[in-house]
CSV table of C-alpha atoms in Angstrom, one decimal:
chain,number,residue,atom,x,y,z
E,8,MET,CA,-48.4,-21.1,25.2
E,9,ALA,CA,-51.7,-19.2,25.9
E,10,ALA,CA,-53.5,-22.5,26.3
E,11,LEU,CA,-50.8,-23.8,28.7
E,12,ILE,CA,-51.1,-20.6,30.8
E,13,LYS,CA,-54.9,-20.9,30.8
E,14,SER,CA,-54.8,-24.5,31.8
E,15,THR,CA,-52.3,-23.8,34.7
E,16,LEU,CA,-54.5,-20.9,35.9
E,17,ILE,CA,-57.6,-23.1,35.9
E,18,LYS,CA,-55.8,-25.8,37.9
E,19,SER,CA,-54.6,-23.3,40.4
E,20,VAL,CA,-58.1,-21.8,40.9
E,21,LEU,CA,-59.7,-25.3,41.3
E,22,ILE,CA,-57.1,-26.3,43.9
E,23,HIS,CA,-57.5,-23.0,45.8
E,24,GLY,CA,-61.3,-23.4,45.6
E,25,LEU,CA,-61.2,-26.9,46.9
E,26,ALA,CA,-58.9,-25.8,49.7
E,27,VAL,CA,-61.2,-23.0,50.7
E,28,ALA,CA,-64.3,-25.3,50.6
E,29,ALA,CA,-62.5,-27.9,52.7
E,30,ALA,CA,-61.3,-25.3,55.2
E,31,VAL,CA,-64.8,-23.8,55.6
E,32,SER,CA,-66.3,-27.3,56.0
E,33,VAL,CA,-63.8,-28.2,58.8
E,34,ALA,CA,-64.3,-24.8,60.5
E,35,ILE,CA,-68.1,-25.2,60.6
E,36,GLY,CA,-68.4,-29.0,60.8
E,37,LEU,CA,-65.8,-29.7,63.5
E,38,PRO,CA,-67.9,-28.3,66.4
E,39,ASP,CA,-70.9,-30.3,65.2
E,40,LEU,CA,-68.9,-33.5,65.0
E,41,SER,CA,-67.4,-33.0,68.5
E,42,PRO,CA,-70.0,-31.4,70.7
E,43,GLY,CA,-68.4,-29.0,73.3
E,44,THR,CA,-65.5,-28.1,70.9
E,45,ASP,CA,-64.7,-24.4,70.9
E,46,PRO,CA,-65.7,-22.8,67.5
E,47,ALA,CA,-62.2,-21.2,67.5
E,48,VAL,CA,-60.6,-24.6,67.3
E,49,GLY,CA,-62.8,-25.3,64.2
E,50,TRP,CA,-61.6,-22.2,62.5
E,51,LEU,CA,-58.0,-23.1,63.4
E,52,GLY,CA,-58.5,-26.5,61.8
E,53,GLY,CA,-60.0,-24.9,58.8
E,54,ALA,CA,-56.9,-22.6,58.5
E,55,LEU,CA,-54.6,-25.6,58.7
E,56,VAL,CA,-56.5,-27.3,55.9
E,57,PHE,CA,-56.3,-24.2,53.8
E,58,LEU,CA,-52.6,-23.9,54.4
E,59,ALA,CA,-52.1,-27.6,53.4
E,60,GLY,CA,-54.0,-26.9,50.2
E,61,ALA,CA,-51.7,-23.9,49.5
E,62,VAL,CA,-48.6,-26.0,50.1
E,63,VAL,CA,-49.9,-28.7,47.8
E,64,ASP,CA,-50.6,-26.1,45.1
E,65,LEU,CA,-47.1,-24.5,45.6
E,66,HIS,CA,-45.4,-28.0,45.3
E,67,ARG,CA,-47.4,-28.7,42.1
E,68,ARG,CA,-46.3,-25.4,40.6
E,69,LEU,CA,-42.7,-25.9,41.5
E,70,ALA,CA,-42.7,-29.4,40.0
E,71,SER,CA,-44.2,-28.0,36.9
E,72,ARG,CA,-41.6,-25.3,36.6
E,73,GLU,CA,-38.8,-27.8,37.2
E,74,ARG,CA,-40.2,-30.0,34.4
E,75,ASP,CA,-40.5,-27.0,32.1
E,76,THR,CA,-36.9,-25.9,33.0
E,77,LEU,CA,-35.5,-29.4,32.3
E,78,HIS,CA,-37.4,-29.5,29.0
E,79,ARG,CA,-35.9,-26.2,28.0
E,80,LEU,CA,-32.4,-27.3,29.0
E,81,ASP,CA,-32.8,-30.4,26.9
E,82,ARG,CA,-33.9,-28.4,23.9
E,83,LEU,CA,-30.9,-26.0,24.5
E,84,GLN,CA,-28.5,-28.9,24.7
E,85,LYS,CA,-29.8,-30.3,21.5
E,86,SER,CA,-29.4,-26.9,19.8
E,87,VAL,CA,-25.8,-26.6,21.1
E,88,ASP,CA,-25.0,-30.1,19.8
E,89,ALA,CA,-26.4,-29.3,16.4
E,90,LEU,CA,-24.4,-26.0,16.3
E,91,ALA,CA,-21.2,-27.8,17.3
E,92,GLU,CA,-21.8,-30.4,14.6
E,93,ARG,CA,-22.3,-27.6,12.0
E,94,LEU,CA,-19.1,-25.9,13.2
E,95,ASP,CA,-17.2,-29.1,13.0
E,96,ARG,CA,-18.3,-29.6,9.4
E,97,ARG,CA,-17.2,-26.0,8.6
E,98,THR,CA,-13.8,-26.0,10.3
E,99,ALA,CA,-12.8,-29.5,9.3
E,100,PRO,CA,-11.9,-28.5,5.8
E,101,ALA,CA,-10.1,-25.4,7.1
E,102,GLU,CA,-8.1,-27.5,9.5
E,103,ALA,CA,-7.3,-29.9,6.8
E,104,GLY,CA,-6.3,-26.9,4.6
E,105,ASP,CA,-4.1,-25.5,7.4
E,106,SER,CA,-2.4,-28.9,7.9
E,107,ALA,CA,-1.8,-29.2,4.2
E,108,ALA,CA,-0.4,-25.7,4.0
E,109,ALA,CA,1.9,-26.3,6.9
E,110,HIS,CA,3.0,-29.6,5.3
E,111,GLU,CA,3.6,-27.8,2.0
E,112,ALA,CA,5.6,-25.1,3.8
E,113,VAL,CA,7.9,-27.7,5.4
E,114,LEU,CA,8.4,-29.4,2.1
E,115,GLN,CA,9.4,-26.0,0.5
E,116,GLU,CA,11.9,-25.4,3.4
E,117,VAL,CA,13.4,-28.9,3.0
E,118,LYS,CA,13.7,-28.3,-0.8
E,119,LEU,CA,15.5,-25.0,-0.2
E,120,LEU,CA,17.9,-26.6,2.2
E,121,HIS,CA,18.7,-29.4,-0.2
E,122,THR,CA,19.2,-26.9,-3.0
E,123,LEU,CA,21.6,-24.9,-0.9
E,124,VAL,CA,23.7,-27.9,0.3
E,125,ALA,CA,23.8,-29.3,-3.3
E,126,ARG,CA,25.6,-26.1,-4.3
E,127,LEU,CA,28.6,-26.8,-2.1
E,128,GLY,CA,30.2,-29.1,-4.6
E,129,GLU,CA,29.6,-26.6,-7.5
E,130,THR,CA,31.7,-23.8,-5.9
E,131,ARG,CA,34.7,-25.7,-4.7
E,132,PRO,CA,37.8,-24.0,-6.1
E,133,THR,CA,40.7,-26.0,-7.5
E,134,GLU,CA,43.2,-23.8,-5.6
E,135,ALA,CA,43.4,-22.6,-2.1
E,136,PRO,CA,42.0,-19.1,-1.6
E,137,GLU,CA,44.4,-16.3,-1.2
E,138,PRO,CA,44.7,-14.9,2.3
E,139,PRO,CA,42.5,-12.0,3.3
E,140,ARG,CA,43.5,-8.6,2.1
E,141,PRO,CA,42.4,-5.1,3.3
E,142,SER,CA,39.4,-3.7,1.5
E,143,HIS,CA,36.3,-1.6,2.2
E,144,PRO,CA,34.7,-2.3,5.5
E,145,SER,CA,33.0,-5.7,5.4
E,146,ARG,CA,30.3,-7.3,7.6
E,147,ALA,CA,33.1,-8.6,9.8
E,148,ALA,CA,33.7,-5.0,11.1
E,149,PHE,CA,30.0,-4.9,12.1
E,150,GLN,CA,29.4,-8.4,13.3
E,151,ALA,CA,32.7,-9.2,15.2
E,152,PRO,CA,31.5,-10.8,18.4
E,153,ARG,CA,33.2,-10.6,21.8
E,154,PRO,CA,35.7,-13.3,22.6
E,155,PRO,CA,33.7,-16.4,23.6
E,156,ASP,CA,33.4,-17.6,27.1
E,157,LEU,CA,36.0,-20.2,27.4
E,158,ARG,CA,34.3,-21.8,30.4
E,159,SER,CA,31.6,-23.1,28.0
E,160,PRO,CA,32.8,-26.0,25.8
E,161,SER,CA,30.3,-25.2,23.1
E,162,SER,CA,31.6,-21.6,22.7
E,163,VAL,CA,35.3,-22.3,22.6
E,164,ALA,CA,36.9,-20.6,19.5
E,165,ALA,CA,38.4,-22.9,16.9
E,166,PRO,CA,42.2,-23.0,16.8
E,167,PRO,CA,44.1,-20.9,14.2
E,168,MET,CA,43.9,-22.3,10.6
E,169,ASP,CA,45.3,-21.2,7.3
E,170,ALA,CA,43.0,-20.0,4.6
E,171,ALA,CA,42.6,-23.3,2.9
E,172,ALA,CA,41.9,-25.2,6.1
E,173,LEU,CA,39.4,-22.6,7.2
E,174,LEU,CA,37.5,-22.8,3.9
E,175,ASP,CA,37.4,-26.6,4.2
E,176,ALA,CA,36.1,-26.3,7.7
E,177,VAL,CA,33.3,-23.9,6.6
E,178,ARG,CA,32.4,-26.2,3.7
E,179,ASP,CA,32.3,-29.1,6.0
E,180,ALA,CA,30.1,-27.2,8.5
E,181,LEU,CA,27.7,-26.3,5.7
E,182,ALA,CA,27.4,-29.9,4.4
E,183,ALA,CA,27.0,-31.3,7.9
E,184,ASP,CA,24.4,-28.7,8.9
E,185,ARG,CA,26.5,-27.0,11.6
E,186,ILE,CA,25.5,-23.5,10.8
E,187,ASP,CA,24.0,-22.6,14.2
E,188,VAL,CA,21.5,-19.8,14.9
E,189,HIS,CA,22.3,-17.4,17.7
E,190,LEU,CA,19.9,-14.8,19.0
E,191,GLN,CA,20.5,-11.4,20.6
E,192,PRO,CA,17.7,-9.5,22.3
E,193,ILE,CA,16.4,-6.1,21.1
E,194,VAL,CA,14.7,-4.4,24.1
E,195,SER,CA,12.2,-1.6,24.5
E,196,LEU,CA,13.4,1.4,26.4
E,197,PRO,CA,13.3,2.3,29.2
E,198,GLN,CA,11.4,-0.9,30.3
E,199,GLY,CA,14.1,-3.2,29.0
E,200,LYS,CA,11.6,-5.8,27.8
E,201,HIS,CA,12.5,-8.2,25.0
E,202,ARG,CA,10.6,-7.2,21.9
E,203,PHE,CA,12.7,-8.7,19.2
E,204,PHE,CA,15.7,-11.0,18.6
E,205,GLU,CA,18.3,-10.4,16.0
E,206,VAL,CA,19.3,-13.7,14.3
E,207,PHE,CA,23.1,-14.4,13.7
E,208,SER,CA,24.8,-17.3,12.1
E,209,ARG,CA,27.7,-19.1,13.8
E,210,VAL,CA,29.8,-21.7,12.0
E,211,ARG,CA,30.6,-24.7,14.2
E,212,ALA,CA,33.7,-26.9,13.4
E,213,ALA,CA,33.6,-30.7,13.6
E,214,ASP,CA,35.0,-30.6,17.2
E,215,GLY,CA,32.2,-28.3,18.3
E,216,SER,CA,34.3,-25.1,18.5
E,217,LEU,CA,33.1,-21.9,16.9
E,218,ILE,CA,34.6,-20.3,13.8
E,219,LEU,CA,34.0,-16.6,14.4
E,220,PRO,CA,32.7,-14.4,11.6
E,221,ASP,CA,35.8,-12.1,11.6
E,222,ARG,CA,37.8,-15.2,10.6
E,223,TYR,CA,35.7,-16.6,7.8
E,224,LEU,CA,33.7,-13.8,6.2
E,225,GLU,CA,36.3,-12.6,3.8
E,226,ILE,CA,37.4,-16.1,2.7
E,227,ALA,CA,33.8,-17.3,2.4
E,228,GLU,CA,32.8,-14.3,0.3
E,229,ARG,CA,35.7,-14.8,-2.2
E,230,ALA,CA,34.8,-18.5,-2.4
E,231,GLY,CA,31.2,-17.7,-3.2
E,232,LEU,CA,29.8,-19.3,0.0
E,233,MET,CA,28.3,-16.3,1.7
E,234,ALA,CA,25.1,-16.5,-0.3
E,235,THR,CA,24.7,-20.1,0.9
E,236,ILE,CA,25.4,-19.2,4.6
E,237,ASP,CA,23.1,-16.2,4.5
E,238,ASN,CA,20.3,-18.2,2.7
E,239,LEU,CA,20.6,-21.0,5.3
E,240,LEU,CA,20.2,-18.4,8.0
E,241,LEU,CA,17.0,-17.1,6.4
E,242,VAL,CA,15.5,-20.6,6.2
E,243,ARG,CA,16.5,-21.3,9.8
E,244,CYS,CA,14.8,-18.1,10.8
E,245,ILE,CA,11.6,-19.2,9.2
E,246,GLN,CA,11.8,-22.5,11.1
E,247,LEU,CA,12.5,-20.6,14.3
E,248,ILE,CA,9.4,-18.4,13.9
E,249,ARG,CA,7.3,-21.6,13.4
E,250,GLU,CA,8.7,-22.9,16.7
E,251,THR,CA,7.8,-19.8,18.6
E,252,GLU,CA,4.3,-19.9,17.1
E,253,ARG,CA,3.9,-23.4,18.4
E,254,ARG,CA,5.0,-22.2,21.9
E,255,GLN,CA,2.7,-19.1,21.5
E,256,HIS,CA,5.5,-16.6,22.0
E,257,ALA,CA,4.7,-13.2,20.7
E,258,ILE,CA,8.1,-11.9,19.7
E,259,GLY,CA,9.6,-10.8,16.4
E,260,PHE,CA,12.9,-11.5,14.7
E,261,PHE,CA,15.4,-9.4,12.7
E,262,CYS,CA,17.3,-11.3,10.0
E,263,ASN,CA,20.0,-10.0,7.7
E,264,MET,CA,19.3,-10.1,4.0
E,265,SER,CA,22.6,-9.6,2.3
E,266,ALA,CA,23.4,-8.5,-1.3
E,267,ALA,CA,24.6,-12.1,-1.9
E,268,THR,CA,21.1,-13.3,-1.1
E,269,LEU,CA,19.3,-10.7,-3.1
E,270,GLY,CA,21.5,-11.5,-6.1
E,271,ASP,CA,20.8,-15.2,-5.9
E,272,ALA,CA,17.9,-15.4,-8.4
E,273,GLU,CA,17.1,-19.1,-7.9
E,274,PHE,CA,17.0,-19.0,-4.2
E,275,MET,CA,15.0,-15.8,-4.1
E,276,ARG,CA,12.4,-17.2,-6.4
E,277,GLN,CA,11.9,-20.2,-4.1
E,278,PHE,CA,12.1,-18.1,-1.0
E,279,LEU,CA,9.5,-15.6,-2.3
E,280,ASP,CA,7.2,-18.5,-3.1
E,281,LEU,CA,7.6,-19.8,0.4
E,282,LEU,CA,6.9,-16.4,2.0
E,283,ALA,CA,3.9,-15.7,-0.3
E,284,GLY,CA,2.2,-18.9,0.9
E,285,ASN,CA,2.9,-18.0,4.6
E,286,GLN,CA,2.0,-14.4,5.0
E,287,ALA,CA,1.4,-14.8,8.7
E,288,LEU,CA,5.2,-14.7,9.0
E,289,ALA,CA,5.2,-11.0,7.9
E,290,SER,CA,4.2,-9.7,11.3
E,291,LYS,CA,7.1,-11.5,13.0
E,292,LEU,CA,10.0,-11.1,10.6
E,293,VAL,CA,11.9,-7.9,9.8
E,294,PHE,CA,14.5,-8.1,7.0
E,295,GLU,CA,17.7,-6.1,7.7
E,296,LEU,CA,19.8,-4.5,5.0
E,297,SER,CA,22.9,-2.2,5.3
E,298,GLN,CA,22.8,1.4,4.3
E,299,GLN,CA,25.3,0.7,1.6
E,300,GLU,CA,23.2,-2.2,0.2
E,301,LEU,CA,20.0,-0.2,0.2
E,302,ARG,CA,21.7,2.7,-1.6
E,303,ALA,CA,23.4,0.5,-4.1
E,304,GLY,CA,20.4,-1.6,-4.8
E,305,GLY,CA,19.5,-1.8,-8.5
E,306,PRO,CA,16.2,-2.5,-10.2
E,307,VAL,CA,16.4,-6.3,-9.3
E,308,THR,CA,17.1,-5.7,-5.6
E,309,MET,CA,14.4,-3.0,-5.3
E,310,GLY,CA,12.0,-5.2,-7.2
E,311,ILE,CA,12.5,-8.1,-4.7
E,312,LEU,CA,12.1,-5.7,-1.8
E,313,ALA,CA,8.9,-4.4,-3.3
E,314,GLN,CA,7.6,-8.0,-3.6
E,315,LEU,CA,8.3,-8.6,0.0
E,316,ALA,CA,6.7,-5.3,1.0
E,317,ARG,CA,3.5,-6.3,-0.9
E,318,ILE,CA,3.4,-9.5,1.0
E,319,GLY,CA,3.5,-7.4,4.2
E,320,PHE,CA,7.1,-7.6,5.3
E,321,ARG,CA,9.0,-4.6,6.8
E,322,PHE,CA,12.7,-3.7,6.8
E,323,SER,CA,15.4,-2.3,9.0
E,324,MET,CA,18.5,-0.4,7.9
E,325,ASP,CA,21.7,-1.0,9.8
E,326,ARG,CA,25.4,-0.3,9.4
E,327,VAL,CA,24.7,3.4,9.0
E,328,SER,CA,27.8,5.5,8.5
E,329,ASP,CA,26.2,8.5,6.8
E,330,LEU,CA,23.5,10.5,8.7
E,331,ASP,CA,22.4,12.2,5.6
E,332,ILE,CA,19.4,9.8,5.2
E,333,ASP,CA,16.5,10.2,2.8
E,334,VAL,CA,13.6,9.4,5.2
E,335,ASP,CA,11.1,9.6,2.3
E,336,ALA,CA,13.0,6.8,0.5
E,337,LEU,CA,13.0,4.7,3.6
E,338,LEU,CA,9.2,5.0,3.9
E,339,ARG,CA,8.7,4.1,0.2
E,340,HIS,CA,10.7,0.9,0.7
E,341,GLU,CA,8.8,0.0,4.0
E,342,VAL,CA,11.9,0.6,6.2
E,343,ARG,CA,10.4,0.8,9.6
E,344,TYR,CA,13.5,0.5,11.8
E,345,LEU,CA,16.8,2.4,11.8
E,346,LYS,CA,19.7,1.1,13.7
E,347,LEU,CA,22.4,3.5,14.8
E,348,ASP,CA,25.6,2.6,16.6
E,349,CYS,CA,25.6,3.8,20.2
E,350,ALA,CA,29.0,5.4,19.7
E,351,LEU,CA,27.6,7.4,16.8
E,352,LEU,CA,24.6,8.5,18.7
E,353,LEU,CA,26.7,9.7,21.7
E,354,ASP,CA,29.4,11.4,19.7
E,355,PRO,CA,29.2,15.1,20.7
E,356,ALA,CA,30.6,16.2,17.3
E,357,LEU,CA,27.6,14.5,15.6
E,358,ALA,CA,24.9,15.6,18.1
E,359,PRO,CA,23.4,18.3,15.8
E,360,ARG,CA,23.1,15.9,12.9
E,361,VAL,CA,21.7,13.2,15.1
E,362,GLU,CA,19.1,15.6,16.5
E,363,ALA,CA,18.2,16.8,12.9
E,364,LEU,CA,17.7,13.2,11.8
E,365,ARG,CA,15.5,12.5,14.8
E,366,ARG,CA,13.3,15.5,13.9
E,367,ARG,CA,12.9,14.2,10.4
E,368,LEU,CA,11.9,10.8,11.8
E,369,ASP,CA,9.2,12.2,14.1
E,370,GLY,CA,5.8,11.1,13.2
E,371,THR,CA,7.0,8.8,10.3
E,372,GLY,CA,6.5,5.5,12.2
E,373,ILE,CA,10.2,4.7,11.8
E,374,ASP,CA,11.7,3.6,15.2
E,375,LEU,CA,15.3,4.1,16.2
E,376,ILE,CA,17.3,1.3,17.6
E,377,ALA,CA,20.6,2.1,19.5
E,378,GLU,CA,22.9,-0.9,19.0
E,379,LYS,CA,26.2,-1.9,20.6
E,380,ILE,CA,25.2,-0.6,24.0
E,381,GLU,CA,27.7,-2.3,26.3
E,382,THR,CA,28.3,-0.2,29.4
E,383,GLU,CA,26.1,1.3,32.1
E,384,ALA,CA,27.3,4.8,31.1
E,385,GLN,CA,26.2,4.2,27.5
E,386,PHE,CA,22.9,2.8,28.7
E,387,ASP,CA,22.2,5.8,30.9
E,388,ALA,CA,23.1,8.3,28.1
E,389,ILE,CA,20.8,6.4,25.6
E,390,LEU,CA,17.9,6.5,28.2
E,391,ARG,CA,18.3,10.2,28.6
E,392,SER,CA,18.1,10.6,24.8
E,393,GLY,CA,14.6,9.0,24.7
E,394,ILE,CA,15.4,6.4,22.0
E,395,ASP,CA,12.8,3.6,21.4
E,396,PHE,CA,14.8,0.4,21.4
E,397,GLY,CA,18.3,-0.8,22.5
E,398,GLN,CA,20.5,-3.7,21.6
E,399,GLY,CA,24.0,-4.8,22.8
E,400,TYR,CA,25.8,-6.8,25.4
E,401,ARG,CA,24.3,-4.7,28.1
E,402,PHE,CA,21.0,-6.5,27.5
E,403,GLY,CA,22.4,-9.9,26.5
E,404,GLU,CA,25.0,-11.5,24.1
E,405,PRO,CA,24.0,-13.7,21.2
E,406,ARG,CA,22.9,-17.1,22.6
E,407,PRO,CA,22.3,-20.4,20.7
E,408,ALA,CA,18.7,-20.8,19.6
E,409,ARG,CA,16.8,-24.0,20.3
E,410,ARG,CA,16.8,-26.3,17.3
E,411,PRO,CA,13.3,-26.7,15.7
E,412,ALA,CA,11.6,-29.9,16.8
């Protein structure tokens, strides 16, 4: 580099020296060559010659700099090409690994679906189930939807059926993969922005009509089908999350995990294997359990929840009927959301207990979700209470989810 600078400096000095010599020669010699010429014209000619020499030197230096810049750009391009080649060699195995992992995950999902559908023939009773009888409050009391919009053919309710026909319709829907996923938004308050969707299952009859949960839950539970329905919903939820990832939608999902699912050892073993190999799902999926199921959970149930928590999953507690809640127990089990019925939150008789619960939750990282908000009056009252999230028909009813591609 020093030699190059020295060489360039010498060339510049020589060119300037030659220009000066030529200029002086013209200034002195021009009057001698042309007698009668004013000496000032000679000096002017000399100045022009000197300027011409300076322009030549400037052009030479600019050309040299351009050649040097092009040379550097060429070297930089070669370095970038080499770096890109090295990155390609490093990322190619990772991409292949990601593709293989995704393929393996899909195979696991398909295997789970086949396992679930294969069970349908194993649980078929020889006699028609007895009609529903009153019992402790079931999920139907908490999941009963509004009457469907009869203007939409896809949401027409199925005609009345006896218990045996209803059970056959549910079995047929399971076998034909007509357990549809519906989504209801959970919004941030007061902004009203969609932050999560809760996932619901809807059974569709052969004619496309919907068999509503309040009609089939009791019968399906006695026939041993609820585990299959709930498990299918979990698998569909995983597929739904993959679809949103492909579309780059940053939103989470709440999915019910019932006692029937937690007690299904074979399914849970396969499901845990699937989740353990896809830990990226943990940030987008919240498992929801009822207060009764969490309180009644034995060592097996709590062990499964602990395994899910170790993978990184969080939980939500819903169907709360008792405000005497052990917040420390919720934190131990990674419960990070607590759903309370809007009517319960706004009941004046329960206001002191609700306020006491909110004080216990302050600073714990557990967010409250007010559910079943339907009217503007309820919405305004919940807004004044400063609750974090809201859910209900005021923000949107459950709508069919797009089938995974």
